[in-house]
Coordinates of C-alpha atoms in Angstrom, one line a residue:
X1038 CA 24.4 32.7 -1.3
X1039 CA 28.2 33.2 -2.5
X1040 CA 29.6 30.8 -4.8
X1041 CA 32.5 28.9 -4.2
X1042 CA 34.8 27.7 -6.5
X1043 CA 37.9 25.2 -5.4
X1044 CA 40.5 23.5 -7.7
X1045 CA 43.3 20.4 -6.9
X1046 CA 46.9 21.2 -7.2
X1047 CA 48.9 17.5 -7.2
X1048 CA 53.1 18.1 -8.3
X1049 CA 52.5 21.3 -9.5
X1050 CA 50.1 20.4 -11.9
X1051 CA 46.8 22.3 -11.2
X1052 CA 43.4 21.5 -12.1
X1053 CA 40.7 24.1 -13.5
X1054 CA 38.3 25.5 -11.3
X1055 CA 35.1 24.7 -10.5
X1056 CA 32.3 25.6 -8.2
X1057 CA 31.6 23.3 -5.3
X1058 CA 27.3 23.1 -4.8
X1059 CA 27.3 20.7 -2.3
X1060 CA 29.7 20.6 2.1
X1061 CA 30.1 23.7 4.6
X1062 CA 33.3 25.7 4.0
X1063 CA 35.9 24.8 6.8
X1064 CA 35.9 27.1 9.2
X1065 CA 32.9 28.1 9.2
X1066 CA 30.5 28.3 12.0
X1067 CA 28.3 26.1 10.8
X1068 CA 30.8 23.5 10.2
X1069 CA 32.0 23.6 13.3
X1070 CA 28.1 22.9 14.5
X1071 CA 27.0 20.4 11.9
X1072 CA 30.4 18.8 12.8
X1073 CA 30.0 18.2 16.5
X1074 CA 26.1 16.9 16.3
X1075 CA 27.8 14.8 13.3
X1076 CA 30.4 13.3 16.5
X1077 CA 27.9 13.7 19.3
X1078 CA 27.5 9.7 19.6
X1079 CA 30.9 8.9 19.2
X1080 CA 31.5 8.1 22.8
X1081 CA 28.0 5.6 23.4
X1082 CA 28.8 3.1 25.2
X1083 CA 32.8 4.1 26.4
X1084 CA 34.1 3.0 29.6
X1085 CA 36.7 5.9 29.6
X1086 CA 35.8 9.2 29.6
X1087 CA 35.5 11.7 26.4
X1088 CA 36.5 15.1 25.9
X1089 CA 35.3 16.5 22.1
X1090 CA 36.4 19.9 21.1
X1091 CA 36.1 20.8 17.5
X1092 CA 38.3 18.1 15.7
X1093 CA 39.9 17.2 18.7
X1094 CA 39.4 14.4 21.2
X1095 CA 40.8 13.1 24.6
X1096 CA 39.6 9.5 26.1
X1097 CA 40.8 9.4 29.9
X1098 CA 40.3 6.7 32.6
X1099 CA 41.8 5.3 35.8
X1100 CA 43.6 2.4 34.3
X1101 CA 44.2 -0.2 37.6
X1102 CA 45.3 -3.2 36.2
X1103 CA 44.9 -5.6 32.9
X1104 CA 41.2 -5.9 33.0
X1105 CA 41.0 -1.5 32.4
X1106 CA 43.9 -1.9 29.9
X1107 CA 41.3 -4.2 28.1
X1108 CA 38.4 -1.9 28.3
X1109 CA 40.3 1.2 27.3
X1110 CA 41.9 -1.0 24.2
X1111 CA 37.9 -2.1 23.6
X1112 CA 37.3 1.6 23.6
X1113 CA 39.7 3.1 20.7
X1114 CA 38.2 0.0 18.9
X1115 CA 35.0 1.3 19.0
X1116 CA 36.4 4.0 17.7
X1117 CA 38.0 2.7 15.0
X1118 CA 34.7 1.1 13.8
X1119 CA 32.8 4.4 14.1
X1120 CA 35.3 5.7 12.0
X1121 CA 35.0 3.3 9.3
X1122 CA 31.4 3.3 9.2
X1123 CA 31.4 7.3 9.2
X1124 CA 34.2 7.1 6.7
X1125 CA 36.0 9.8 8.7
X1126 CA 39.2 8.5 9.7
X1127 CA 41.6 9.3 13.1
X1128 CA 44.9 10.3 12.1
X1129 CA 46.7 7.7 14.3
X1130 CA 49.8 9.6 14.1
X1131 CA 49.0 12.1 16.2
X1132 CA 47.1 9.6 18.7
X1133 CA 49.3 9.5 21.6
X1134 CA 49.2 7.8 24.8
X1135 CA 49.6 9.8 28.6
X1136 CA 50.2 7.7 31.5
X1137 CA 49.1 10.5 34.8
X1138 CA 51.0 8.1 37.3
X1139 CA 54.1 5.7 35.8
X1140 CA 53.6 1.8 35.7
X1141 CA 55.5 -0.6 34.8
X1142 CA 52.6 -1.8 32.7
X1143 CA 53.8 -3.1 29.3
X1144 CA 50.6 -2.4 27.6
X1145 CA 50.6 -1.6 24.4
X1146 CA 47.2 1.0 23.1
X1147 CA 46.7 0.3 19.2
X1148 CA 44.6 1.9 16.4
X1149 CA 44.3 0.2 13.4
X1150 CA 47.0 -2.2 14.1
X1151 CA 49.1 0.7 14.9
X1152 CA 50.7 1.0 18.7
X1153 CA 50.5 4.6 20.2
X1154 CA 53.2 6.5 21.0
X1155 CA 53.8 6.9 24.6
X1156 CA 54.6 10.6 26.0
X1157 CA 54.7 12.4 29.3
X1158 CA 53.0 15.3 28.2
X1159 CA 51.2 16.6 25.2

């Protein structure tokens, strides 16, 4: 087995090196695996729909009216929670929000207190 070795650089200031014993170097095929069966129940229990490819993930749905905008909202919750129990955290930045068919629907998708951008496309 190769060695690796990784070090921290924080304002130019970096650390010695040492070697890491322990994870799965990103990128590798292995990560990748170990990564998705680590997701793979991520979406128990959704009323949307999930799409998971490697560290990316779409939840889709037919949103009708207030009661869906509810569910859907109850849905990033849940992933929220899952995220704080895993301690793996979404980067709600880049969470955005596609309406398929424009309504004047005022509802506004959160994560962690945060609303979600609204796009057309993305």
């Amino acid at each position: 087995m190769r060695r690796r070795r990784e070090r921290v650089c924080i304002k130019g200031k970096q650390s010695n090196w040492e070697e890491v014993c322990s994870g799965v170097p990103e990128g590798s095929d292995l990560g990748f695996l170990l990564f998705l069966i680590f997701i793979n129940n991520l979406d128990a229990n959704t009323y949307g729909n999930v799409l998971k490819y490697a560290d990316d993930m779409k939840i889709f749905g037919q949103v009708n009216d207030g009661h869906d905008n509810i569910r859907m909202q109850a849905d990033l919750h849940r992933f929220v929670e899952w995220a704080n129990k895993w301690q793996m955290q979404f980067n709600v930045s880049k969470c955005k929000v596609v309406p398929v068919v424009q309504t004047k629907s005022g509802f506004l998708y959160k994560m962690r207190s945060n609303g979600l951008q609204k796009v057309d496309v993305e």
